[in-house]
PDB file of C-alpha atoms (C1' of nucleotides) in Angstrom:
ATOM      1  CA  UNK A   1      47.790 107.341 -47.800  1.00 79.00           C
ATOM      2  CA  UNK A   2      49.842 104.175 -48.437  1.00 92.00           C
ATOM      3  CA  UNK A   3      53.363 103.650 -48.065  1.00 96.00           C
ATOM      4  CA  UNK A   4      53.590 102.868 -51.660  1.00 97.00           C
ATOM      5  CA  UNK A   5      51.712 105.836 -52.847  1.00 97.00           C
ATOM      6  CA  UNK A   6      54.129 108.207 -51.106  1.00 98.00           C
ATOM      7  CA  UNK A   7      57.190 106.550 -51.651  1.00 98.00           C
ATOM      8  CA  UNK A   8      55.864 106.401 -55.471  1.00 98.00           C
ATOM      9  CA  UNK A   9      55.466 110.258 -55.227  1.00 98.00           C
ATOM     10  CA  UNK A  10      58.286 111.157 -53.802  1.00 98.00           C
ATOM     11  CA  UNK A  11      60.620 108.935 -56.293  1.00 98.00           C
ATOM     12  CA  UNK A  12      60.028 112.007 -58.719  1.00 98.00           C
ATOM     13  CA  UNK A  13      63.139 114.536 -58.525  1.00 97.00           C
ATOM     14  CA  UNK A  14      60.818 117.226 -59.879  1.00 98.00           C
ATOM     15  CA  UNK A  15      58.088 116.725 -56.687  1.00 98.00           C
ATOM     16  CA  UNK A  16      60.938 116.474 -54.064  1.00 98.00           C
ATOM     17  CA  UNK A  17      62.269 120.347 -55.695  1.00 97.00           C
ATOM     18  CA  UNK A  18      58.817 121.463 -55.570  1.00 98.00           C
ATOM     19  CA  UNK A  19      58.446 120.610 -51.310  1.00 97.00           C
ATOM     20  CA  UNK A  20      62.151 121.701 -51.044  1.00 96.00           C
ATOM     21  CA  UNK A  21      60.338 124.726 -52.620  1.00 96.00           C
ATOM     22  CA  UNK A  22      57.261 124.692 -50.520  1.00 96.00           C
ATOM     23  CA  UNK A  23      59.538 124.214 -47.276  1.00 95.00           C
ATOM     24  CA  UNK A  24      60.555 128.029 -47.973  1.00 93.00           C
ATOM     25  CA  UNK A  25      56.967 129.094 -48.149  1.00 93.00           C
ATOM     26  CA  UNK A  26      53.450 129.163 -49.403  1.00 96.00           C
ATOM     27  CA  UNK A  27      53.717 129.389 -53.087  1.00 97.00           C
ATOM     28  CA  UNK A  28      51.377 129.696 -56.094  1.00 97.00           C
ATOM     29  CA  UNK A  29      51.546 127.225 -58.970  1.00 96.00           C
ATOM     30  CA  UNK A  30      53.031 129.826 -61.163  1.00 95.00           C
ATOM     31  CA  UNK A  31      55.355 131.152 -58.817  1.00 95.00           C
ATOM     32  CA  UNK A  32      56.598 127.159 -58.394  1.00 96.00           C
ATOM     33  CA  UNK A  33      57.052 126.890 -61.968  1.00 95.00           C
ATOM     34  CA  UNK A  34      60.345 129.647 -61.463  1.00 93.00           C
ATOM     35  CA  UNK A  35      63.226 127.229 -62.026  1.00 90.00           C
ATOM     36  CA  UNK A  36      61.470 124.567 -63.516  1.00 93.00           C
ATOM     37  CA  UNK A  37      62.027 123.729 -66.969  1.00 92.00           C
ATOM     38  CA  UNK A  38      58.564 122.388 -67.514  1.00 95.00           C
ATOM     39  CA  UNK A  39      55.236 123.179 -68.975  1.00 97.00           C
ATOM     40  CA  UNK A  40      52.229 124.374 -66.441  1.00 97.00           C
ATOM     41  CA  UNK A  41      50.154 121.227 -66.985  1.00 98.00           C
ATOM     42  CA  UNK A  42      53.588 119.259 -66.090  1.00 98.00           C
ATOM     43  CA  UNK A  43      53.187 121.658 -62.655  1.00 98.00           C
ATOM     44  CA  UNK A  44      49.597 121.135 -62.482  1.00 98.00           C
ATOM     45  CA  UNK A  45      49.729 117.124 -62.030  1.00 98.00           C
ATOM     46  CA  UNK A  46      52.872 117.026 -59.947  1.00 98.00           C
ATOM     47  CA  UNK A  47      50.684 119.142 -57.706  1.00 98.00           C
ATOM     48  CA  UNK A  48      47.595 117.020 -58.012  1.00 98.00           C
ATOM     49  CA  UNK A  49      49.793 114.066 -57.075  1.00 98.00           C
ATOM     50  CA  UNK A  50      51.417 115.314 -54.147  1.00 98.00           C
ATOM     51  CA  UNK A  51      47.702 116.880 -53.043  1.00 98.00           C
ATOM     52  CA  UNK A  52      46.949 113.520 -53.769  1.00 97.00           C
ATOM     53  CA  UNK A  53      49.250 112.142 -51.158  1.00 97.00           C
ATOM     54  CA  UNK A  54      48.659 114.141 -48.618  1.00 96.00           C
ATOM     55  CA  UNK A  55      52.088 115.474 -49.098  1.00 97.00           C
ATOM     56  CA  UNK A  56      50.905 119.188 -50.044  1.00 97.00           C
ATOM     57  CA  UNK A  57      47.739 121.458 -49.209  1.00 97.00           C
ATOM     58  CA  UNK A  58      46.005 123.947 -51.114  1.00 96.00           C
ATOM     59  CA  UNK A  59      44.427 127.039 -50.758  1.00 96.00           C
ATOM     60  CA  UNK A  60      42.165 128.549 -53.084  1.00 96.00           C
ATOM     61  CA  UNK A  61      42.158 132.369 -53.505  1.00 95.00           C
ATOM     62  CA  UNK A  62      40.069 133.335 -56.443  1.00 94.00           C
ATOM     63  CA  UNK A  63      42.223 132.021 -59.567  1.00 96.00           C
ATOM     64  CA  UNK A  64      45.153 131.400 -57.225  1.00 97.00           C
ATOM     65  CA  UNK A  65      46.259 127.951 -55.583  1.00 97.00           C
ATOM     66  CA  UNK A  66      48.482 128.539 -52.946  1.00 98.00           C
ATOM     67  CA  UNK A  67      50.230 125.199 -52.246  1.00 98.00           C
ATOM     68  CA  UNK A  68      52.016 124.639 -48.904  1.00 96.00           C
ATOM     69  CA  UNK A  69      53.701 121.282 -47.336  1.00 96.00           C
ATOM     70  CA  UNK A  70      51.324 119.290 -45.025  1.00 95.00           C
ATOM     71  CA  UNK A  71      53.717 118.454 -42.573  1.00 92.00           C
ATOM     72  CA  UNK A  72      51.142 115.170 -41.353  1.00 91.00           C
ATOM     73  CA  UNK A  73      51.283 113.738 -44.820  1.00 94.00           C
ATOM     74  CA  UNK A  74      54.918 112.428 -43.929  1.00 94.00           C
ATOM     75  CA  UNK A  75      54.021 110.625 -40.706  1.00 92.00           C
ATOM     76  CA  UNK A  76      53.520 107.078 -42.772  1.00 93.00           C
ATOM     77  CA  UNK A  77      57.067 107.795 -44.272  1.00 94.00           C
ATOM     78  CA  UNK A  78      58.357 108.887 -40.309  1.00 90.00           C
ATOM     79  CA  UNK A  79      56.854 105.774 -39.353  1.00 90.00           C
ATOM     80  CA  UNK A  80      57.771 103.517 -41.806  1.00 93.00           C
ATOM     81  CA  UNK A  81      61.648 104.669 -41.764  1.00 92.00           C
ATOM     82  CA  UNK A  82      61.104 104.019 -38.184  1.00 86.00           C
ATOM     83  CA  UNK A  83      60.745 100.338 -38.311  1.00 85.00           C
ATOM     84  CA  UNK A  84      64.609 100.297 -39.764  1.00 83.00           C
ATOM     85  CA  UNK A  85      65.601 102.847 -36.999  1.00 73.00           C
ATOM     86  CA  UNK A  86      66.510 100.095 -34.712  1.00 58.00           C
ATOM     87  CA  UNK A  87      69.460  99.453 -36.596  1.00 54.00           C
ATOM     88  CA  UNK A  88      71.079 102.884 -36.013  1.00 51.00           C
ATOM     89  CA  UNK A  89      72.309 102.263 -32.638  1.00 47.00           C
ATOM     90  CA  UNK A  90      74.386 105.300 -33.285  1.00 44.00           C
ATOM     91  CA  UNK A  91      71.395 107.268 -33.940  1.00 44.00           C
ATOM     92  CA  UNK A  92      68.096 108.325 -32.349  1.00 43.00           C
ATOM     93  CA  UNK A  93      66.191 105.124 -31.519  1.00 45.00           C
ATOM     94  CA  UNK A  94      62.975 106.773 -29.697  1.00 50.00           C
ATOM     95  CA  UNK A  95      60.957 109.563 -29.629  1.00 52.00           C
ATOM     96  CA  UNK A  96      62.211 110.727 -26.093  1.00 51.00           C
ATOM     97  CA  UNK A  97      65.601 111.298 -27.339  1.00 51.00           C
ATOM     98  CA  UNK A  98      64.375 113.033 -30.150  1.00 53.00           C
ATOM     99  CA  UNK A  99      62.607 115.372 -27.698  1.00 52.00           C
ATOM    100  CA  UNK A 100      65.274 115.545 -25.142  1.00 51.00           C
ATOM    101  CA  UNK A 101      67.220 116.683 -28.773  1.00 50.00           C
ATOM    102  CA  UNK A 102      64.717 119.302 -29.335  1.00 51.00           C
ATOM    103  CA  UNK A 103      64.950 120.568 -25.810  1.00 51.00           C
ATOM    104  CA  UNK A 104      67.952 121.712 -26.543  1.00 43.00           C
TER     105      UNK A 104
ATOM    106  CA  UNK B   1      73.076 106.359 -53.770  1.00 79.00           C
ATOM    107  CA  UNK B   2      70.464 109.336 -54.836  1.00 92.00           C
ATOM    108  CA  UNK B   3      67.423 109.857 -52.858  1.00 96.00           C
ATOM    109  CA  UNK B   4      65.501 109.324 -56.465  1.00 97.00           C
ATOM    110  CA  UNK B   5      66.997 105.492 -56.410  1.00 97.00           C
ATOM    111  CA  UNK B   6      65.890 105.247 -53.079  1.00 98.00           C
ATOM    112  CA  UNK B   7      62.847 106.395 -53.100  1.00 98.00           C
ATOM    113  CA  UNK B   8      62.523 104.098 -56.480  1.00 98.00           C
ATOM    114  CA  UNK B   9      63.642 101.376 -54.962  1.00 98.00           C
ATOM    115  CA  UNK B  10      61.420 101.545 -51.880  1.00 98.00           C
ATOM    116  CA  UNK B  11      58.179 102.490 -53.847  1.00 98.00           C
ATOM    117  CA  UNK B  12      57.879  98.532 -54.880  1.00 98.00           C
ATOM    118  CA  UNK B  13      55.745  96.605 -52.168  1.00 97.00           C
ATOM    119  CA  UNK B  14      57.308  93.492 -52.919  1.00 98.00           C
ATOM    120  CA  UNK B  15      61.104  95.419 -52.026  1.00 98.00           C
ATOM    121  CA  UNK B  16      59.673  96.526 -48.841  1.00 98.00           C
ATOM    122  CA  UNK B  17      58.198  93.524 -47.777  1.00 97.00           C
ATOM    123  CA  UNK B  18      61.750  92.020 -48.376  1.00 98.00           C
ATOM    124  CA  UNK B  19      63.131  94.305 -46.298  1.00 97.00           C
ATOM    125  CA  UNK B  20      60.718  93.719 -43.471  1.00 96.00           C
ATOM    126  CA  UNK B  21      61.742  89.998 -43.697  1.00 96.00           C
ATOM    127  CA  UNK B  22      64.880  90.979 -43.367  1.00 96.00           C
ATOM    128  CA  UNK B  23      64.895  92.982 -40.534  1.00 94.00           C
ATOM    129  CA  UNK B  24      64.118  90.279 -38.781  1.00 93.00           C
ATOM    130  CA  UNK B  25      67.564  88.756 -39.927  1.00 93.00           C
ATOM    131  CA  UNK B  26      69.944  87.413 -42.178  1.00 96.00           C
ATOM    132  CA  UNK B  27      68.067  85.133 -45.139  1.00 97.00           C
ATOM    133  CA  UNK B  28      68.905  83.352 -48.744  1.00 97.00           C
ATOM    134  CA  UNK B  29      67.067  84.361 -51.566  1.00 96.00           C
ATOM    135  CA  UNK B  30      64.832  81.205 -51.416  1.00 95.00           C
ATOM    136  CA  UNK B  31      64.087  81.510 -48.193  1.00 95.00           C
ATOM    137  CA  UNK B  32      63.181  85.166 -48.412  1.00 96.00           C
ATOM    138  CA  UNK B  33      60.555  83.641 -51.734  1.00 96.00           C
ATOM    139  CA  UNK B  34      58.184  81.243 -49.153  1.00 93.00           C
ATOM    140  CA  UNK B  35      55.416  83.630 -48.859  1.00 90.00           C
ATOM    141  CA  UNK B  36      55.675  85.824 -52.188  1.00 93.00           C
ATOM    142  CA  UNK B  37      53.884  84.523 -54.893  1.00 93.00           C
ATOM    143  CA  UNK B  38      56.646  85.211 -57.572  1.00 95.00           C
ATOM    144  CA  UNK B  39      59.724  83.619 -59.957  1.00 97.00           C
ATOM    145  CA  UNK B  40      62.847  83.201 -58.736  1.00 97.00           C
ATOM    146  CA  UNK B  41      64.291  85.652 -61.509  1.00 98.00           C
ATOM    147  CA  UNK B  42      61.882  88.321 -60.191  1.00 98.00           C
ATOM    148  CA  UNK B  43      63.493  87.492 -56.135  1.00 98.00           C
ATOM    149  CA  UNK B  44      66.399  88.054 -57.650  1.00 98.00           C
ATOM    150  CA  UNK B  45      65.848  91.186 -59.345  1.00 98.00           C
ATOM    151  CA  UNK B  46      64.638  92.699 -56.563  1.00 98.00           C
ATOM    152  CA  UNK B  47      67.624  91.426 -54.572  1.00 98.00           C
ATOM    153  CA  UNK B  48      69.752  93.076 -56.850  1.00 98.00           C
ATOM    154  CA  UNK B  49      67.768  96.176 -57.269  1.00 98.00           C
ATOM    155  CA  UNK B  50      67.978  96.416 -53.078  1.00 98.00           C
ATOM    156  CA  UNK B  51      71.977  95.887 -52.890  1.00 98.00           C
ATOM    157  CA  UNK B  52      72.212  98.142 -55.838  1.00 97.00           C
ATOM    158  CA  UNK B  53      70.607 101.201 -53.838  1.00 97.00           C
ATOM    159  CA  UNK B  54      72.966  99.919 -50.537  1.00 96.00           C
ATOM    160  CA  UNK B  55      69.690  98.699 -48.800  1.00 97.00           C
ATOM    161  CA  UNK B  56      70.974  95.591 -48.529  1.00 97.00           C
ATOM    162  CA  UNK B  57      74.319  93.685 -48.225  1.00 97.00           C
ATOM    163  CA  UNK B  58      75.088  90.074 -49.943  1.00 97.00           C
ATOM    164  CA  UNK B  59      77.671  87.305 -48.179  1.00 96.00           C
ATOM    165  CA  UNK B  60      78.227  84.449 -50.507  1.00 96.00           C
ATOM    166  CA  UNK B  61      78.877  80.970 -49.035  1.00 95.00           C
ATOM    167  CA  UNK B  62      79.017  78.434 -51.767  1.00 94.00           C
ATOM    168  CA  UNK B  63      76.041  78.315 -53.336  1.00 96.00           C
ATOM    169  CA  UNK B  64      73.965  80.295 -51.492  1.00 97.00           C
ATOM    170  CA  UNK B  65      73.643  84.001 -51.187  1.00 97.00           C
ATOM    171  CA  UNK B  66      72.760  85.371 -47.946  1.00 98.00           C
ATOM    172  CA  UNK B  67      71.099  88.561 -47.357  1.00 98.00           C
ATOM    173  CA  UNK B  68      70.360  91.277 -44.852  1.00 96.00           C
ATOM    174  CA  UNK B  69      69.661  94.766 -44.204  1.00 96.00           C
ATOM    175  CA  UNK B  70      72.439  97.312 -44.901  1.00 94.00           C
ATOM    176  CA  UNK B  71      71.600  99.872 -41.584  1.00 92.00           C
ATOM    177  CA  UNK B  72      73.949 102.683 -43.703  1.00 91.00           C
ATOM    178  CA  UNK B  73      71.840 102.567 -46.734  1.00 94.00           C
ATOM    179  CA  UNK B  74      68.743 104.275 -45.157  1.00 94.00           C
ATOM    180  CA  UNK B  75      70.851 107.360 -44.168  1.00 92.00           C
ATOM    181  CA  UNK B  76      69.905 109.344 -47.232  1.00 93.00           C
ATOM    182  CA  UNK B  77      66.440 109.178 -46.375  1.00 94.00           C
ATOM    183  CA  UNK B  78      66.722 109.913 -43.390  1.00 91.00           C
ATOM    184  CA  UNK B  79      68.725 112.663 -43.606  1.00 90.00           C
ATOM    185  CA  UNK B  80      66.216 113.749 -46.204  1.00 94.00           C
ATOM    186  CA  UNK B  81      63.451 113.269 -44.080  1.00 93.00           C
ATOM    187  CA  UNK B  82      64.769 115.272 -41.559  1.00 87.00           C
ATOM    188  CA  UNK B  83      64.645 118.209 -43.758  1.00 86.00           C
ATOM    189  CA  UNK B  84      60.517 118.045 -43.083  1.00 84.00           C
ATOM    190  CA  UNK B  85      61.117 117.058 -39.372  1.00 76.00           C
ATOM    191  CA  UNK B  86      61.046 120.940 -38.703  1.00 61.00           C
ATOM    192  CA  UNK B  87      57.732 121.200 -39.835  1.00 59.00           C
ATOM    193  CA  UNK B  88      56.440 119.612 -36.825  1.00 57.00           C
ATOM    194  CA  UNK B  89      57.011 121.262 -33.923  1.00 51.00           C
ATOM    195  CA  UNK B  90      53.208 121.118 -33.186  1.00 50.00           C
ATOM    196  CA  UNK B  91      52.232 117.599 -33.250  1.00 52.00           C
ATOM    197  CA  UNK B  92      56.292 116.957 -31.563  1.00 53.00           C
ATOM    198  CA  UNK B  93      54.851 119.506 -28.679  1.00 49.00           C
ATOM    199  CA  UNK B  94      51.431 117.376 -28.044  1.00 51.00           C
ATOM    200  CA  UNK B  95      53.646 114.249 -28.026  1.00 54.00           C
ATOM    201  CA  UNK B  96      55.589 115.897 -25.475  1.00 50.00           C
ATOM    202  CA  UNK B  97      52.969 116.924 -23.289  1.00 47.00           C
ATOM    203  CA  UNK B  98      51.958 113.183 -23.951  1.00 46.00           C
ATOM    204  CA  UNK B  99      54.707 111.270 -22.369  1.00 50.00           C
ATOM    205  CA  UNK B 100      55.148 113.312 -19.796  1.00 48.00           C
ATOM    206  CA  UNK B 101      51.673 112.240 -18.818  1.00 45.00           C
ATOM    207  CA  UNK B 102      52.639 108.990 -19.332  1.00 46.00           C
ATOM    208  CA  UNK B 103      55.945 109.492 -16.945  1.00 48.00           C
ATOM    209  CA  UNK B 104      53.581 110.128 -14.191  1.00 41.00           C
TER     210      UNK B 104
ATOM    211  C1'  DT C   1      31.611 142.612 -71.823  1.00 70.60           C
ATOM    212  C1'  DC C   2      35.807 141.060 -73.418  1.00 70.60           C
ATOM    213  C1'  DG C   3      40.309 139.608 -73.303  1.00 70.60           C
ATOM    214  C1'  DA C   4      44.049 138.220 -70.477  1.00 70.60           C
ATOM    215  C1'  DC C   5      45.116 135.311 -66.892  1.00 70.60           C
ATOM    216  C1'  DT C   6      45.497 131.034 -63.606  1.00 70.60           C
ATOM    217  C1'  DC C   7      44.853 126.594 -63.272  1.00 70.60           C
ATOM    218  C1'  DA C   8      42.888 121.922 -64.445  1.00 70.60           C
ATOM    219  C1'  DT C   9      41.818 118.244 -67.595  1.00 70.60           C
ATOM    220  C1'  DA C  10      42.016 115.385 -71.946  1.00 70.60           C
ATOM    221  C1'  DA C  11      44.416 112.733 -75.160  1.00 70.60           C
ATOM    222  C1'  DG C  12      48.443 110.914 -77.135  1.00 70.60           C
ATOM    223  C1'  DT C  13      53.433 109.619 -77.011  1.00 70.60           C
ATOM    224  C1'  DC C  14      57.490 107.720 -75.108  1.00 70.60           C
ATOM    225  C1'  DT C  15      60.285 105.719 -71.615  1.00 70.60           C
ATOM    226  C1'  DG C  16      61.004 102.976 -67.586  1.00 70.60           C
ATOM    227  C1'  DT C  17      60.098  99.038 -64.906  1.00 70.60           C
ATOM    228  C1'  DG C  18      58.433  94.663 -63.137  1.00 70.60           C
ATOM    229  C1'  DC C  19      57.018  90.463 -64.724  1.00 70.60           C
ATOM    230  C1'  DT C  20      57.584  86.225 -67.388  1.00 70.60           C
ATOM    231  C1'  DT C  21      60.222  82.146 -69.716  1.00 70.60           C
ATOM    232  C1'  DA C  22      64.580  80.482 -71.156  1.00 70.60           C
ATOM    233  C1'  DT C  23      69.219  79.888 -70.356  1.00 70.60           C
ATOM    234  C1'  DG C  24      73.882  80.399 -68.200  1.00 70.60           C
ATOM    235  C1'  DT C  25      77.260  79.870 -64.248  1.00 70.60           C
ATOM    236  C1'  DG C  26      78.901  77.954 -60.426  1.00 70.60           C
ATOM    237  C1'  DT C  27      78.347  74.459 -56.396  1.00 70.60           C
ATOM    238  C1'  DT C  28      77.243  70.382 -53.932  1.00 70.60           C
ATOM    239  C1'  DA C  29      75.558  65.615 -53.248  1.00 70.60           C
ATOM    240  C1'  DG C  30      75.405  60.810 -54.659  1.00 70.60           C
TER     241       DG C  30
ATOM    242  C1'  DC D   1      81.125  62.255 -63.357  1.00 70.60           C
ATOM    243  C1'  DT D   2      76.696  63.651 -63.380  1.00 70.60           C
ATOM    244  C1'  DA D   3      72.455  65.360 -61.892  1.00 70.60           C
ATOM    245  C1'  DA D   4      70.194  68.375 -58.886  1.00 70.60           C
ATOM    246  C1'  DC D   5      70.489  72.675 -56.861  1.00 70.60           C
ATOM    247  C1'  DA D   6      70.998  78.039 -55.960  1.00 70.60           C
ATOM    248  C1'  DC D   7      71.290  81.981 -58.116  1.00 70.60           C
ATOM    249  C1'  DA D   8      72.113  85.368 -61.963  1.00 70.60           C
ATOM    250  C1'  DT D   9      71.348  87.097 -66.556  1.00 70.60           C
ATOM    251  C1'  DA D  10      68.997  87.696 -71.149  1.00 70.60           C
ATOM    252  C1'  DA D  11      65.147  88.797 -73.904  1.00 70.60           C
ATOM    253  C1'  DG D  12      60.540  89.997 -74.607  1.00 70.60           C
ATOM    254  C1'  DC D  13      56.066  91.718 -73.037  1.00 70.60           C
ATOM    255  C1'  DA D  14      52.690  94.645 -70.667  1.00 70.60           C
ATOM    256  C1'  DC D  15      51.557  98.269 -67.903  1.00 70.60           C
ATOM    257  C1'  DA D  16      52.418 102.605 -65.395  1.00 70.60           C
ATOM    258  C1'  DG D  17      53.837 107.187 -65.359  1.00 70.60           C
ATOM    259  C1'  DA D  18      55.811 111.698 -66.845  1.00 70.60           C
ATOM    260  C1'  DC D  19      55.816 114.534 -70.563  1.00 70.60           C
ATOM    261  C1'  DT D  20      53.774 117.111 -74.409  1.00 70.60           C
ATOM    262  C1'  DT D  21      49.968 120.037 -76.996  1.00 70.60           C
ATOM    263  C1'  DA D  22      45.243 121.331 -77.067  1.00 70.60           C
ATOM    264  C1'  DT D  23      41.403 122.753 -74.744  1.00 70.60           C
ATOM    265  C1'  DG D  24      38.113 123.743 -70.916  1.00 70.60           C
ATOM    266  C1'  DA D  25      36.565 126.267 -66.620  1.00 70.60           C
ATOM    267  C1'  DG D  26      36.647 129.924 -63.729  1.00 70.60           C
ATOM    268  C1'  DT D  27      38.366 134.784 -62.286  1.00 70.60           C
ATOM    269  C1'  DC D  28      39.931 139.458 -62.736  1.00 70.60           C
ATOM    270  C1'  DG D  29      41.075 144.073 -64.845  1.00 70.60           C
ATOM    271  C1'  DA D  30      40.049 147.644 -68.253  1.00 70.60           C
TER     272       DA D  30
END
DNA sequence: TCGACTCATAAGTCTGTGCTTATGTGTTAG
DNA sequence: CTAACACATAAGCACAGACTTATGAGTCGA
């Protein structure tokens, strides 16, 4: 997906609640809307649009969706943020430190 | 500034690709328009739209504005990013196993 | 089988945003 | 001083997107 598309995505407050959401857990779409003070077609398209982006997979169980993050649909976003990275000298600047981080 | 400006911001193509010239260093607004096929107004909009969100940092000398790329401003999306970061202990584990093939 | 249920899609409305042209403000060169 | 220059702002237009209500498609329980 491109760089646009996801940044477009994620621009929407309501989407970014919904993966905060989805980082707990698998959820249904009706379970998502719990919290949300919007209508289940409102749900339905945010969750077409992040499917869309490769942000979010789904799981059909009869008339169930079970939506869950896909964690590789934010590599371009990883990637792209990375090119800026290189002004953090503070910060993590490769990968290896970020492993030698998780090593930890 | 909000991850929702951010994320606004940085959803234009034309905004990103400013940044990317920018990274590269410090530039005037018409400098930064050889190569974009728009207005002046429109540079400047975006200009404004980038320092706005704290992407980017102005420094006036007479009649010319010079820009560049404001390292801080890309925290909040980083930080935010990192949220998802745990969701990838996988693919982090294959990259390990890769570069320690590579070390050899 | 029938009605309730889960979710998706269609169609219309409204707001936000990126573009344009026109103009304003300040600065420098001749 | 004046004209060219660099940039910002104003106003208007066109399109994209997020919402709504209405409806369709498929599934399950009684």
């Amino acid at each position: 997906m491109s760089e646009t598309e996801i940044f477009k995505v994620l621009a929407d407050p309501t989407r970014r609640a919904i993966l905060e959401r989805l980082s707990a857990g698998e959820a249904t779409a009706t379970d998502l809307r719990e919290g949300f003070a919007i209508t289940q077609p409102a749900m339905s398209q945010h969750l077409a649009v992040l499917r869309g982006a490769g942000l979010v997979s789904e799981r059909r169980e009869g008339r169930f969706a079970h939506y869950r993050v896909d964690p590789d649909g934010f590599a371009p976003l990883h990637q792209w943020l990375g090119r800026y990275r290189a002004f953090w000298p503070d910060r993590i600047d490769n990968l290896k430190d970020l492993l030698r981080e998780m090593d930890q």
